[in-house]
Amino acid sequence: IRTADARAALDDLPAAAFDLLVADVYDGASVPASLSPVTAAAAFARVLRPGGWYVTNLSDGGRLTYVRDQVATLRTAFPDVLLIAEPAVLRGRRFGNVVLLAGAALPAVNLGVSAARDVFPARVVHGAALDRFTADAVPVTDATAARSPVPPRAEPV
């Protein structure tokens, strides 16, 4: 575990150093723009050993445009990507967390069964379903990188 600017620390790590890399990085209520472009995805992939996995926790709502573009971005650097989210978030009914898993030989079926049985059931989107989910998504470049959306403010009761 390191405490540092995530992108700078990532660029300083040696190649093929990790089997698992988990990014749960927020600056306030959003993911910094520096972690969203294809150059960051390539850096995440670079520090993983063959067969390693990258996991990131993102938040989004509505059409999930940020998440869709992040899937397209990760697909530029990893052979396989899947996402895990609660159904209400996937349907755009609620702002919430989406977990992306990228790497090779992802256990989509096993994760799907486990996620569906969880106390807070979630869905795994993978393969052709993920292709449909991201049909209009565009990989993020350094020029188009932006922070993730912030959650809407709760209305006072």
PDB file of C-alpha atoms in Angstrom:
ATOM      1  CA  ILE A   1       0.000   0.000   0.000  1.00  0.00           C
ATOM      2  CA  ARG A   2       1.351   3.372  -1.010  1.00  0.00           C
ATOM      3  CA  THR A   3       0.206   6.877  -0.231  1.00  0.00           C
ATOM      4  CA  ALA A   4       1.086   9.161  -3.125  1.00  0.00           C
ATOM      5  CA  ASP A   5      -0.304  10.799  -6.214  1.00  0.00           C
ATOM      6  CA  ALA A   6      -1.715   7.695  -7.895  1.00  0.00           C
ATOM      7  CA  ARG A   7      -0.591   8.452 -11.429  1.00  0.00           C
ATOM      8  CA  ALA A   8       2.915   9.517 -10.419  1.00  0.00           C
ATOM      9  CA  ALA A   9       3.285   6.442  -8.196  1.00  0.00           C
ATOM     10  CA  LEU A  10       2.036   4.208 -11.001  1.00  0.00           C
ATOM     11  CA  ASP A  11       4.546   5.609 -13.461  1.00  0.00           C
ATOM     12  CA  ASP A  12       7.340   4.937 -10.931  1.00  0.00           C
ATOM     13  CA  LEU A  13       6.473   1.246 -10.432  1.00  0.00           C
ATOM     14  CA  PRO A  14       8.512  -1.460 -12.177  1.00  0.00           C
ATOM     15  CA  ALA A  15       7.013  -3.496 -15.011  1.00  0.00           C
ATOM     16  CA  ALA A  16       5.358  -6.836 -14.235  1.00  0.00           C
ATOM     17  CA  ALA A  17       5.556  -6.260 -10.488  1.00  0.00           C
ATOM     18  CA  PHE A  18       2.034  -7.223  -9.371  1.00  0.00           C
ATOM     19  CA  ASP A  19      -0.560  -9.960  -9.751  1.00  0.00           C
ATOM     20  CA  LEU A  20      -3.368  -7.654  -8.638  1.00  0.00           C
ATOM     21  CA  LEU A  21      -3.724  -3.900  -8.768  1.00  0.00           C
ATOM     22  CA  VAL A  22      -6.724  -2.296  -7.046  1.00  0.00           C
ATOM     23  CA  ALA A  23      -7.580   1.345  -7.704  1.00  0.00           C
ATOM     24  CA  ASP A  24     -10.131   2.913  -5.396  1.00  0.00           C
ATOM     25  CA  VAL A  25      -8.877   6.431  -5.909  1.00  0.00           C
ATOM     26  CA  TYR A  26     -11.008   9.484  -5.261  1.00  0.00           C
ATOM     27  CA  ASP A  27     -10.212  13.159  -4.939  1.00  0.00           C
ATOM     28  CA  GLY A  28     -13.213  14.341  -2.995  1.00  0.00           C
ATOM     29  CA  ALA A  29     -16.209  12.692  -4.651  1.00  0.00           C
ATOM     30  CA  SER A  30     -14.669  11.900  -8.037  1.00  0.00           C
ATOM     31  CA  VAL A  31     -11.900   9.922  -9.690  1.00  0.00           C
ATOM     32  CA  PRO A  32      -9.087  12.224 -10.882  1.00  0.00           C
ATOM     33  CA  ALA A  33      -8.879  12.801 -14.637  1.00  0.00           C
ATOM     34  CA  SER A  34      -5.259  11.594 -14.685  1.00  0.00           C
ATOM     35  CA  LEU A  35      -6.444   8.007 -14.092  1.00  0.00           C
ATOM     36  CA  SER A  36      -8.968   7.915 -16.941  1.00  0.00           C
ATOM     37  CA  PRO A  37      -7.072   8.008 -20.302  1.00  0.00           C
ATOM     38  CA  VAL A  38      -5.585   5.204 -22.373  1.00  0.00           C
ATOM     39  CA  THR A  39      -2.114   6.190 -21.156  1.00  0.00           C
ATOM     40  CA  ALA A  40      -3.185   5.344 -17.591  1.00  0.00           C
ATOM     41  CA  ALA A  41      -4.735   2.045 -18.756  1.00  0.00           C
ATOM     42  CA  ALA A  42      -1.445   1.159 -20.447  1.00  0.00           C
ATOM     43  CA  ALA A  43       0.433   2.022 -17.242  1.00  0.00           C
ATOM     44  CA  PHE A  44      -1.876  -0.202 -15.184  1.00  0.00           C
ATOM     45  CA  ALA A  45      -1.331  -3.061 -17.655  1.00  0.00           C
ATOM     46  CA  ARG A  46       2.441  -2.491 -17.664  1.00  0.00           C
ATOM     47  CA  VAL A  47       2.855  -3.092 -13.922  1.00  0.00           C
ATOM     48  CA  LEU A  48       0.894  -6.366 -13.945  1.00  0.00           C
ATOM     49  CA  ARG A  49       2.492  -9.762 -14.380  1.00  0.00           C
ATOM     50  CA  PRO A  50       1.101 -11.985 -17.155  1.00  0.00           C
ATOM     51  CA  GLY A  51      -2.307 -13.179 -15.974  1.00  0.00           C
ATOM     52  CA  GLY A  52      -2.608 -10.280 -13.522  1.00  0.00           C
ATOM     53  CA  TRP A  53      -5.822  -8.383 -12.886  1.00  0.00           C
ATOM     54  CA  TYR A  54      -6.640  -4.709 -12.534  1.00  0.00           C
ATOM     55  CA  VAL A  55      -9.706  -3.718 -10.479  1.00  0.00           C
ATOM     56  CA  THR A  56     -11.099  -0.214 -10.248  1.00  0.00           C
ATOM     57  CA  ASN A  57     -14.034   1.203  -8.327  1.00  0.00           C
ATOM     58  CA  LEU A  58     -15.809   4.009 -10.177  1.00  0.00           C
ATOM     59  CA  SER A  59     -19.010   5.929  -9.571  1.00  0.00           C
ATOM     60  CA  ASP A  60     -21.475   7.173 -12.156  1.00  0.00           C
ATOM     61  CA  GLY A  61     -25.176   7.581 -12.812  1.00  0.00           C
ATOM     62  CA  GLY A  62     -27.721   8.150 -15.546  1.00  0.00           C
ATOM     63  CA  ARG A  63     -26.456   6.827 -18.891  1.00  0.00           C
ATOM     64  CA  LEU A  64     -23.161   5.782 -17.253  1.00  0.00           C
ATOM     65  CA  THR A  65     -21.211   7.624 -19.942  1.00  0.00           C
ATOM     66  CA  TYR A  66     -18.087   7.853 -17.780  1.00  0.00           C
ATOM     67  CA  VAL A  67     -18.135   4.109 -17.035  1.00  0.00           C
ATOM     68  CA  ARG A  68     -18.845   3.195 -20.669  1.00  0.00           C
ATOM     69  CA  ASP A  69     -15.873   5.254 -21.815  1.00  0.00           C
ATOM     70  CA  GLN A  70     -13.704   3.685 -19.105  1.00  0.00           C
ATOM     71  CA  VAL A  71     -14.607   0.212 -20.356  1.00  0.00           C
ATOM     72  CA  ALA A  72     -13.625   1.268 -23.888  1.00  0.00           C
ATOM     73  CA  THR A  73     -10.394   2.712 -22.487  1.00  0.00           C
ATOM     74  CA  LEU A  74      -9.449  -0.427 -20.552  1.00  0.00           C
ATOM     75  CA  ARG A  75     -10.164  -2.541 -23.618  1.00  0.00           C
ATOM     76  CA  THR A  76      -7.270  -0.759 -25.368  1.00  0.00           C
ATOM     77  CA  ALA A  77      -4.808  -2.214 -22.834  1.00  0.00           C
ATOM     78  CA  PHE A  78      -6.343  -5.462 -21.555  1.00  0.00           C
ATOM     79  CA  PRO A  79      -7.554  -8.621 -23.332  1.00  0.00           C
ATOM     80  CA  ASP A  80     -10.770  -8.813 -21.310  1.00  0.00           C
ATOM     81  CA  VAL A  81     -12.933  -6.480 -19.217  1.00  0.00           C
ATOM     82  CA  LEU A  82     -16.083  -6.980 -17.157  1.00  0.00           C
ATOM     83  CA  LEU A  83     -18.146  -4.790 -14.891  1.00  0.00           C
ATOM     84  CA  ILE A  84     -20.069  -5.416 -11.696  1.00  0.00           C
ATOM     85  CA  ALA A  85     -22.871  -3.130 -10.503  1.00  0.00           C
ATOM     86  CA  GLU A  86     -26.238  -3.126  -8.815  1.00  0.00           C
ATOM     87  CA  PRO A  87     -29.123  -3.385 -11.300  1.00  0.00           C
ATOM     88  CA  ALA A  88     -30.552   0.043 -10.360  1.00  0.00           C
ATOM     89  CA  VAL A  89     -27.214   1.675 -11.198  1.00  0.00           C
ATOM     90  CA  LEU A  90     -26.979  -0.209 -14.510  1.00  0.00           C
ATOM     91  CA  ARG A  91     -30.484   0.921 -15.445  1.00  0.00           C
ATOM     92  CA  GLY A  92     -29.616   4.548 -14.688  1.00  0.00           C
ATOM     93  CA  ARG A  93     -32.126   4.794 -11.852  1.00  0.00           C
ATOM     94  CA  ARG A  94     -29.533   5.541  -9.224  1.00  0.00           C
ATOM     95  CA  PHE A  95     -26.046   7.023  -8.953  1.00  0.00           C
ATOM     96  CA  GLY A  96     -23.670   4.433  -7.555  1.00  0.00           C
ATOM     97  CA  ASN A  97     -20.542   2.357  -7.742  1.00  0.00           C
ATOM     98  CA  VAL A  98     -19.402   0.265 -10.670  1.00  0.00           C
ATOM     99  CA  VAL A  99     -16.429  -2.069 -10.368  1.00  0.00           C
ATOM    100  CA  LEU A 100     -14.410  -2.845 -13.489  1.00  0.00           C
ATOM    101  CA  LEU A 101     -12.142  -5.887 -13.677  1.00  0.00           C
ATOM    102  CA  ALA A 102      -9.586  -6.111 -16.475  1.00  0.00           C
ATOM    103  CA  GLY A 103      -7.050  -8.764 -17.376  1.00  0.00           C
ATOM    104  CA  ALA A 104      -6.948 -12.206 -18.937  1.00  0.00           C
ATOM    105  CA  ALA A 105      -9.086 -15.258 -18.186  1.00  0.00           C
ATOM    106  CA  LEU A 106     -11.600 -13.357 -16.077  1.00  0.00           C
ATOM    107  CA  PRO A 107     -13.942 -15.559 -14.004  1.00  0.00           C
ATOM    108  CA  ALA A 108     -17.116 -13.914 -15.327  1.00  0.00           C
ATOM    109  CA  VAL A 109     -19.462 -16.835 -14.671  1.00  0.00           C
ATOM    110  CA  ASN A 110     -18.251 -17.437 -11.115  1.00  0.00           C
ATOM    111  CA  LEU A 111     -18.319 -13.720 -10.322  1.00  0.00           C
ATOM    112  CA  GLY A 112     -21.818 -13.462 -11.789  1.00  0.00           C
ATOM    113  CA  VAL A 113     -23.128 -16.238  -9.550  1.00  0.00           C
ATOM    114  CA  SER A 114     -21.451 -14.747  -6.465  1.00  0.00           C
ATOM    115  CA  ALA A 115     -22.636 -11.222  -7.242  1.00  0.00           C
ATOM    116  CA  ALA A 116     -26.224 -12.357  -7.760  1.00  0.00           C
ATOM    117  CA  ARG A 117     -26.221 -14.156  -4.389  1.00  0.00           C
ATOM    118  CA  ASP A 118     -24.732 -11.242  -2.452  1.00  0.00           C
ATOM    119  CA  VAL A 119     -26.643  -9.452   0.317  1.00  0.00           C
ATOM    120  CA  PHE A 120     -26.735  -6.493  -2.087  1.00  0.00           C
ATOM    121  CA  PRO A 121     -27.194  -8.353  -5.392  1.00  0.00           C
ATOM    122  CA  ALA A 122     -25.246  -7.110  -8.387  1.00  0.00           C
ATOM    123  CA  ARG A 123     -24.933  -8.051 -12.028  1.00  0.00           C
ATOM    124  CA  VAL A 124     -21.833  -8.923 -13.985  1.00  0.00           C
ATOM    125  CA  VAL A 125     -21.774  -7.563 -17.530  1.00  0.00           C
ATOM    126  CA  HIS A 126     -19.290  -9.302 -19.819  1.00  0.00           C
ATOM    127  CA  GLY A 127     -18.720 -10.421 -23.389  1.00  0.00           C
ATOM    128  CA  ALA A 128     -21.500  -9.608 -25.880  1.00  0.00           C
ATOM    129  CA  ALA A 129     -23.568  -7.867 -23.186  1.00  0.00           C
ATOM    130  CA  LEU A 130     -20.635  -5.571 -22.424  1.00  0.00           C
ATOM    131  CA  ASP A 131     -20.193  -4.944 -26.163  1.00  0.00           C
ATOM    132  CA  ARG A 132     -23.819  -3.743 -26.314  1.00  0.00           C
ATOM    133  CA  PHE A 133     -23.404  -1.707 -23.125  1.00  0.00           C
ATOM    134  CA  THR A 134     -20.398   0.140 -24.573  1.00  0.00           C
ATOM    135  CA  ALA A 135     -21.516   0.346 -28.219  1.00  0.00           C
ATOM    136  CA  ASP A 136     -21.185   4.151 -28.423  1.00  0.00           C
ATOM    137  CA  ALA A 137     -18.264   4.491 -25.994  1.00  0.00           C
ATOM    138  CA  VAL A 138     -14.978   6.090 -26.976  1.00  0.00           C
ATOM    139  CA  PRO A 139     -11.602   5.451 -25.323  1.00  0.00           C
ATOM    140  CA  VAL A 140     -10.460   8.436 -23.281  1.00  0.00           C
ATOM    141  CA  THR A 141      -7.317  10.266 -24.398  1.00  0.00           C
ATOM    142  CA  ASP A 142      -5.134  12.667 -22.442  1.00  0.00           C
ATOM    143  CA  ALA A 143      -6.878  15.491 -24.330  1.00  0.00           C
ATOM    144  CA  THR A 144     -10.393  14.280 -23.414  1.00  0.00           C
ATOM    145  CA  ALA A 145      -9.704  13.056 -19.864  1.00  0.00           C
ATOM    146  CA  ALA A 146     -12.125  14.315 -17.239  1.00  0.00           C
ATOM    147  CA  ARG A 147     -12.943  13.630 -13.619  1.00  0.00           C
ATOM    148  CA  SER A 148     -15.725  11.158 -12.902  1.00  0.00           C
ATOM    149  CA  PRO A 149     -19.146  12.648 -12.177  1.00  0.00           C
ATOM    150  CA  VAL A 150     -19.943  13.584  -8.603  1.00  0.00           C
ATOM    151  CA  PRO A 151     -23.019  12.156  -6.887  1.00  0.00           C
ATOM    152  CA  PRO A 152     -26.098  14.351  -6.886  1.00  0.00           C
ATOM    153  CA  ARG A 153     -26.731  16.161  -3.646  1.00  0.00           C
ATOM    154  CA  ALA A 154     -29.401  14.642  -1.464  1.00  0.00           C
ATOM    155  CA  GLU A 155     -32.505  16.769  -1.189  1.00  0.00           C
ATOM    156  CA  PRO A 156     -33.238  17.997   2.357  1.00  0.00           C
ATOM    157  CA  VAL A 157     -36.194  16.277   3.998  1.00  0.00           C
TER     158      VAL A 157
END
